[in-house]
mmCIF file of C-alpha atoms in Angstrom:
data_model
loop_
_atom_site.group_PDB
_atom_site.id
_atom_site.type_symbol
_atom_site.label_atom_id
_atom_site.label_comp_id
_atom_site.label_asym_id
_atom_site.label_seq_id
_atom_site.Cartn_x
_atom_site.Cartn_y
_atom_site.Cartn_z
ATOM 1 C CA MET A 1 -0.040 0.105 0.040
ATOM 2 C CA ILE A 2 2.778 2.365 0.917
ATOM 3 C CA ARG A 3 4.698 1.541 -2.097
ATOM 4 C CA SER A 4 1.723 2.196 -4.463
ATOM 5 C CA LEU A 5 1.143 5.657 -2.771
ATOM 6 C CA ILE A 6 4.777 6.660 -3.262
ATOM 7 C CA ALA A 7 4.718 5.452 -6.702
ATOM 8 C CA LEU A 8 1.506 7.637 -7.345
ATOM 9 C CA PHE A 9 2.972 10.596 -5.650
ATOM 10 C CA LEU A 10 6.157 10.429 -7.758
ATOM 11 C CA SER A 11 4.184 9.987 -11.054
ATOM 12 C CA LEU A 12 1.992 12.912 -10.346
ATOM 13 C CA SER A 13 4.968 15.131 -9.259
ATOM 14 C CA VAL A 14 6.936 14.397 -12.365
ATOM 15 C CA GLY A 15 3.842 14.541 -14.692
ATOM 16 C CA GLN A 16 2.670 17.789 -13.306
ATOM 17 C CA ALA A 17 6.191 19.266 -13.608
ATOM 18 C CA VAL A 18 6.595 18.074 -17.100
ATOM 19 C CA ALA A 19 3.059 19.310 -18.202
ATOM 20 C CA SER A 20 3.478 22.659 -16.719
ATOM 21 C CA GLY A 21 7.197 23.099 -17.595
ATOM 22 C CA SER A 22 7.819 24.525 -14.238
ATOM 23 C CA GLY A 23 9.931 21.727 -12.805
ATOM 24 C CA ASN A 24 13.750 21.968 -12.508
ATOM 25 C CA LEU A 25 15.483 18.549 -13.150
ATOM 26 C CA ARG A 26 18.993 18.386 -11.777
ATOM 27 C CA VAL A 27 21.318 15.444 -12.163
ATOM 28 C CA LEU A 28 24.232 14.886 -9.899
ATOM 29 C CA ASP A 29 26.575 12.114 -10.795
ATOM 30 C CA PHE A 30 29.503 10.708 -8.479
ATOM 31 C CA ASP A 31 32.189 8.204 -8.999
ATOM 32 C CA VAL A 32 32.730 6.172 -5.980
ATOM 33 C CA PHE A 33 36.188 5.112 -4.488
ATOM 34 C CA LEU A 34 37.229 2.625 -1.951
ATOM 35 C CA ASN A 35 40.786 3.587 -0.832
ATOM 36 C CA ASP A 36 41.313 5.520 -4.085
ATOM 37 C CA ARG A 37 40.207 2.629 -6.294
ATOM 38 C CA GLU A 38 37.023 3.287 -8.294
ATOM 39 C CA VAL A 39 34.427 0.789 -7.257
ATOM 40 C CA GLY A 40 31.109 2.125 -8.527
ATOM 41 C CA LYS A 41 28.780 5.098 -9.339
ATOM 42 C CA HIS A 42 25.991 6.977 -7.642
ATOM 43 C CA ARG A 43 23.569 9.091 -9.336
ATOM 44 C CA PHE A 44 20.901 11.593 -7.839
ATOM 45 C CA GLU A 45 18.154 12.991 -9.961
ATOM 46 C CA LEU A 46 16.171 15.832 -8.392
ATOM 47 C CA LEU A 47 12.876 17.262 -9.689
ATOM 48 C CA GLU A 48 12.281 20.405 -7.965
ATOM 49 C CA GLN A 49 8.957 22.229 -8.117
ATOM 50 C CA GLY A 50 8.212 24.987 -5.499
ATOM 51 C CA GLU A 51 8.682 23.619 -2.136
ATOM 52 C CA SER A 52 8.447 20.028 -3.386
ATOM 53 C CA VAL A 53 11.391 17.858 -4.368
ATOM 54 C CA ALA A 54 11.368 14.295 -5.657
ATOM 55 C CA VAL A 55 14.482 12.461 -5.676
ATOM 56 C CA SER A 56 15.690 9.324 -7.283
ATOM 57 C CA SER A 57 18.959 7.752 -6.179
ATOM 58 C CA THR A 58 20.725 4.838 -7.722
ATOM 59 C CA MET A 59 24.003 3.434 -6.525
ATOM 60 C CA SER A 60 25.947 0.396 -7.771
ATOM 61 C CA LEU A 61 29.249 -1.051 -6.119
ATOM 62 C CA ASP A 62 31.388 -3.874 -6.858
ATOM 63 C CA PHE A 63 34.623 -4.661 -5.176
ATOM 64 C CA LYS A 64 36.734 -7.153 -3.306
ATOM 65 C CA LEU A 65 37.271 -6.880 0.437
ATOM 66 C CA PHE A 66 40.904 -7.515 1.424
ATOM 67 C CA LYS A 67 41.469 -8.705 -2.210
ATOM 68 C CA ILE A 68 39.524 -11.993 -1.228
ATOM 69 C CA LYS A 69 35.799 -11.541 -0.628
ATOM 70 C CA SER A 70 33.742 -9.980 -3.585
ATOM 71 C CA VAL A 71 31.092 -7.561 -2.329
ATOM 72 C CA THR A 72 28.087 -6.499 -4.501
ATOM 73 C CA TYR A 73 25.882 -3.537 -3.452
ATOM 74 C CA ARG A 74 22.872 -2.147 -5.208
ATOM 75 C CA HIS A 75 20.773 0.690 -3.738
ATOM 76 C CA GLN A 76 17.711 2.489 -5.346
ATOM 77 C CA ALA A 77 15.604 5.057 -3.424
ATOM 78 C CA ASN A 78 12.708 7.341 -4.360
ATOM 79 C CA GLU A 79 12.031 10.306 -1.895
ATOM 80 C CA ILE A 80 9.512 13.008 -1.747
ATOM 81 C CA TRP A 81 10.356 16.041 0.232
ATOM 82 C CA GLN A 82 8.092 19.191 1.111
ATOM 83 C CA ALA A 83 9.387 22.350 2.609
ATOM 84 C CA GLY A 84 12.483 20.478 3.667
ATOM 85 C CA CYS A 85 10.681 17.556 5.374
ATOM 86 C CA LEU A 86 10.624 13.994 4.099
ATOM 87 C CA VAL A 87 7.084 12.876 3.346
ATOM 88 C CA GLY A 88 7.618 9.828 1.203
ATOM 89 C CA LEU A 89 10.294 7.058 0.715
ATOM 90 C CA GLN A 90 10.684 3.850 -1.044
ATOM 91 C CA SER A 91 14.025 2.195 -1.084
ATOM 92 C CA GLU A 92 15.455 -1.179 -1.895
ATOM 93 C CA THR A 93 18.976 -2.416 -1.143
ATOM 94 C CA GLU A 94 20.674 -5.576 -2.200
ATOM 95 C CA LYS A 95 23.702 -6.630 -0.457
ATOM 96 C CA GLN A 96 25.355 -10.085 -1.394
ATOM 97 C CA GLY A 97 22.087 -11.332 -2.685
ATOM 98 C CA LYS A 98 19.809 -10.172 0.111
ATOM 99 C CA THR A 99 17.320 -7.502 -0.291
ATOM 100 C CA VAL A 100 15.949 -5.052 2.161
ATOM 101 C CA ALA A 101 13.145 -2.726 1.296
ATOM 102 C CA VAL A 102 11.949 0.352 3.264
ATOM 103 C CA GLU A 103 8.790 2.328 2.689
ATOM 104 C CA ALA A 104 7.429 5.409 4.322
ATOM 105 C CA VAL A 105 4.479 7.823 3.676
ATOM 106 C CA ARG A 106 3.103 10.710 5.550
ATOM 107 C CA ASP A 107 -0.356 10.621 7.013
ATOM 108 C CA GLN A 108 -2.016 12.618 9.748
ATOM 109 C CA SER A 109 -0.164 10.789 12.394
ATOM 110 C CA GLY A 110 3.057 11.273 11.136
ATOM 111 C CA LEU A 111 5.688 9.547 8.741
ATOM 112 C CA VAL A 112 4.760 5.942 8.818
ATOM 113 C CA ILE A 113 7.731 3.803 8.147
ATOM 114 C CA GLN A 114 7.667 0.093 7.169
ATOM 115 C CA ARG A 115 10.963 -1.663 7.441
ATOM 116 C CA PRO A 116 11.655 -5.521 8.056
ATOM 117 C CA GLU A 117 11.785 -4.861 11.778
ATOM 118 C CA GLY A 118 8.122 -3.556 11.793
ATOM 119 C CA VAL A 119 6.304 -0.379 11.475
ATOM 120 C CA GLU A 120 7.138 2.995 13.182
ATOM 121 C CA THR A 121 5.456 6.404 13.164
ATOM 122 C CA ILE A 122 7.578 9.489 13.498
ATOM 123 C CA THR A 123 5.965 12.904 14.304
ATOM 124 C CA GLY A 124 6.934 16.352 13.265
ATOM 125 C CA CYS A 125 9.269 17.237 10.322
ATOM 126 C CA VAL A 126 11.377 14.218 9.594
ATOM 127 C CA ARG A 127 14.968 14.990 8.033
ATOM 128 C CA GLY A 128 16.961 12.671 6.045
ATOM 129 C CA PHE A 129 20.504 12.513 4.609
ATOM 130 C CA SER A 130 19.835 15.187 1.917
ATOM 131 C CA TYR A 131 23.498 15.624 0.958
ATOM 132 C CA TRP A 132 22.190 17.387 -2.165
ATOM 133 C CA ASN A 133 20.743 20.224 -0.190
ATOM 134 C CA PRO A 134 22.912 21.140 2.853
ATOM 135 C CA GLN A 135 20.249 23.632 4.121
ATOM 136 C CA TRP A 136 18.105 20.651 5.006
ATOM 137 C CA LEU A 137 20.955 18.826 6.834
ATOM 138 C CA GLU A 138 19.764 19.592 10.275
ATOM 139 C CA GLY A 139 18.347 18.358 13.406
ATOM 140 C CA GLU A 140 19.192 15.840 16.105
ATOM 141 C CA LYS A 141 18.083 12.743 13.992
ATOM 142 C CA LEU A 142 18.228 11.859 10.246
ATOM 143 C CA LEU A 143 16.244 8.997 8.659
ATOM 144 C CA ASN A 144 18.512 6.485 6.797
ATOM 145 C CA ALA A 145 16.878 5.578 3.479
ATOM 146 C CA GLU A 146 18.533 2.159 3.417
ATOM 147 C CA THR A 147 17.523 0.955 6.899
ATOM 148 C CA GLY A 148 14.507 3.059 7.683
ATOM 149 C CA ILE A 149 16.123 3.907 11.163
ATOM 150 C CA ASN A 150 15.970 7.592 12.412
ATOM 151 C CA SER A 151 19.582 7.822 13.558
ATOM 152 C CA PRO A 152 20.810 10.216 16.269
ATOM 153 C CA VAL A 153 23.431 12.687 14.683
ATOM 154 C CA GLU A 154 25.446 15.684 15.461
ATOM 155 C CA ILE A 155 25.985 18.074 12.582
ATOM 156 C CA SER A 156 28.727 20.752 12.236
ATOM 157 C CA SER A 157 29.968 23.004 9.607
ATOM 158 C CA ASP A 158 32.910 25.117 8.693
ATOM 159 C CA VAL A 159 33.811 27.503 5.821
ATOM 160 C CA SER A 160 37.316 27.536 4.450
ATOM 161 C CA GLU A 161 38.861 31.176 4.535
ATOM 162 C CA GLN A 162 41.136 30.026 1.642
ATOM 163 C CA ASP A 163 38.551 29.152 -0.983
ATOM 164 C CA ASN A 164 35.002 29.598 0.630
ATOM 165 C CA THR A 165 34.383 25.848 0.377
ATOM 166 C CA THR A 166 31.981 24.581 3.094
ATOM 167 C CA HIS A 167 32.691 21.398 5.085
ATOM 168 C CA ILE A 168 29.965 19.736 6.822
ATOM 169 C CA LYS A 169 30.337 16.675 9.349
ATOM 170 C CA ILE A 170 27.679 14.398 10.112
ATOM 171 C CA ALA A 171 28.768 12.316 13.285
ATOM 172 C CA LEU A 172 26.977 9.151 13.796
ATOM 173 C CA ALA A 173 27.366 6.549 16.545
ATOM 174 C CA LYS A 174 29.929 4.320 14.679
ATOM 175 C CA ALA A 175 31.062 6.643 11.797
ATOM 176 C CA ASP A 176 31.471 10.260 10.671
ATOM 177 C CA ILE A 177 30.369 11.387 7.153
ATOM 178 C CA ASP A 178 32.398 14.307 5.738
ATOM 179 C CA LEU A 179 30.833 16.491 3.073
ATOM 180 C CA GLN A 180 32.288 19.236 0.844
ATOM 181 C CA TYR A 181 30.523 22.081 -1.129
ATOM 182 C CA SER A 182 31.676 24.660 -3.359
ATOM 183 C CA ALA A 183 31.263 28.392 -2.753
ATOM 184 C CA ALA A 184 28.227 28.272 -5.044
ATOM 185 C CA GLY A 185 26.690 25.592 -2.753
ATOM 186 C CA GLU A 186 27.246 22.668 -5.274
ATOM 187 C CA TRP A 187 27.957 19.379 -3.596
ATOM 188 C CA LEU A 188 31.413 18.216 -4.469
ATOM 189 C CA SER A 189 32.419 15.209 -2.449
ATOM 190 C CA LEU A 190 31.621 12.672 0.382
ATOM 191 C CA GLN A 191 34.094 10.553 2.667
ATOM 192 C CA THR A 192 33.382 8.155 5.465
ATOM 193 C CA GLU A 193 35.053 5.139 6.852
ATOM 194 C CA LEU A 194 33.439 1.748 6.424
ATOM 195 C CA LEU A 195 32.744 -0.475 9.303
ATOM 196 C CA ILE A 196 34.109 -3.418 7.194
ATOM 197 C CA GLY A 197 37.225 -1.432 6.684
ATOM 198 C CA GLY A 198 38.448 1.254 4.144
ATOM 199 C CA THR A 199 37.701 4.724 3.228
ATOM 200 C CA LEU A 200 34.634 5.241 0.931
ATOM 201 C CA ARG A 201 34.701 8.561 -1.174
ATOM 202 C CA TYR A 202 32.404 10.131 -3.624
ATOM 203 C CA GLN A 203 33.764 12.615 -6.263
ATOM 204 C CA ARG A 204 31.378 14.646 -8.155
ATOM 205 C CA VAL A 205 31.465 14.167 -11.991
ATOM 206 C CA PHE A 206 30.710 17.443 -13.981
#
């Protein structure tokens, strides 16, 4: 039920934007590296119309861990945002042949999240890991699109005096995520340490 609602919401958003010609479509492409070796791609497609944003995210990784174990990772997510709040989500993640699906939609009670562990409702404005819009990266918790868990975070930012780039750090319980933005606000890169070992890095492709 939730999946069908999100699919309908996405189709309506895209259809209305195309029909009216008022939607702004942005595509952000990143090469993904593990310890400086390219291992995959991540693409974000954003359709912006007023205060609403429809986001499609597709990620594909293939690499060997410690040069022995082959790792395959596929992630696809569709999100609906309104005025900086996440109101709809559908994601599917495949790791080593195992698939995890997460779905969420906002109703009168809040954002209803359905994940393998069960159903949870979060009230108020729910934020997520909206790397593509640093102005929405705020709050004490961010919803993980892969797991459906509203994770506690600490967010800090710093502007370089040398080149006016902005650095944002998202501190989680087990890892930090470091983001870099240009002086114009364009998302340039991401870096984090993986729990399985190694440094994962995104580099924007223009």
